[in-house]
Amino acid sequence: MLGHGDSTDRALFSRKWATFEEKVLQRAIVMLLEPIYEPDFHDGSYGFRPKRSPHQAMDALWKETTRIGGGWILEVDLRKFFDTLDHSHLRDFVSHRIRDGVVRRLIGKWLKAGVMEDGNISYPESGSPQGGCISPILANIYLHYVLDMWFEETVKPQLPGSVKLIRFADDFVIVFSNRDAALQVKEMLTERFAEYGLTVHPDKTRLVDFRHPSHSGRKRDGNSKPDTFDLLGFTHYWGKSRKGNWTVKKKTMSKRLTRSVRSIYQWCRKYRHLPVHEQWRKLCQKVRGHYAYYGVTGNGRMLNNFLHEVRRVWRKWLNRRNRERKMTWEKFGRLGKRYPLPLPKIYYSGST
């Protein structure tokens, strides 16, 4: 006869196995959907697509802003997109290309899956499947019909000047050469998204004057310094190259830098009593991971700031290990020679 502990273990194993099977099945459906939708998706979409990355999106952004001399940037923020994605609209969008009833029923089942909050299960009518690998492609399908296709085929042909949409999942900007066109689209986007259950954040959505610092219109407007805007964890701005020429540059967003340092702080605090060599090995992984994304040309100063903050945090929590033996900066310097943290490295040069 099974004891209570045995039955509990088996039930737990069954749930884990069911979750594993669901993930495998979702991955199989993703592999089925990708070749169907890839030819349909527009070139300005970069998020969660094969052989596409955030750095490629920013590379395209750099090329466009450089080509038109900065222009006007419509920076759009969708409020809680993944939580408010409407299920009925999504099922309609999927039915445009997917005729197989089994696939459509599976997607409907995952959309209806309950959400656990504070021990209670709810069944929302909106939002993408939590933690599922099917969520990214469903989000892309939704925004393909709501935004990309509508913008490229209906809106863009009516606008004067040059216009380019660059999107990574729900994070996107639109680059305009004409200010009036940008203002017109800003108003249209609010109505368009509202029609499909999405909300444009009124405070975080803004039109940025990103024209070249020497643009003649700036002197007339009395605004000599270009604004900056954020996309994919970077702040984009006009700066001088080593040769003294104006160019579009990018640096780590201050909020992202603060968040990364805070994560290191929490880790050092929690694991400060581990052996130093174990802490060092894990911190090296975290620091390299930061460089792997934010290590772009022109971002050296922010990478150095990050490394400095990591060293400061590590020394602080090593100092808390023992009240009698203080970890002074002199001692920490000797420790750093034995356990050196990785120096900043540029992983992605891009067009800049």
C-alpha angles and dihedrals in degrees: 000000000000118000123227091259092053094052091047091051092049092049090050091048091050092053092049091048091049090051090049091050090050091053092049091049092048090050090052091052090049089054088051095048099044098070090045096053102031093080089050099048115095124245094247092064114093107157121113094345128133114271092002128113142178090256091057089053090052090045090056089047091052092050093050097046091046092048095054097034097254102304124185120319121207104204108197128194120193113205112237094331097175091049096048102042104134114237098206093052091046092052089051091050092049091050090060091072107013116070098165108110094206093057093046092049091050092051090048090050093052091048090053094048112126124253119225115220123167091340094308126109120221131180108216124197091220140043135067123275108283115245094352123136087221091068099080096054092043089053090050091050091050095050092041090065099032098044120001102047094038092049098044098042104031111022107030098057089058097052126093120234130007120330130178130178117206116185136176108185105304094339110094147145132196120217117212133183090197122062096204091054090051092052091048093052092046090061093043094052093059092055094042095052093043089057089062099041098264128124129215110218104240096206099043096043110084145153112242124205098222099162119144113283090243095048110135092225091064093064091051092049093045091235105118099165119067119234122241130230137196130234131163096350096312133102110223118210145151114265142157121268123222088267091055097253124134113253138162109260136178136212136179112284110251091233091053092048090051091048093050092049091046090054090052089047093054092047094049090048094051097044101032092122095058116107110279094242090055091050090048093051093051094044090052089057092050094047093048089049090056092049091048090065105026096036097107130139112281095019097096095113093056091046089053090049090053093050091048091052092048091053091047092050094046093051091048094057094040086055090055093057095080127021093201100046107053121204099227121187088253092056091042089053090056089046089051091059090057095039106028119184115227115273119235114283132190109229099169125040098172121174091321 
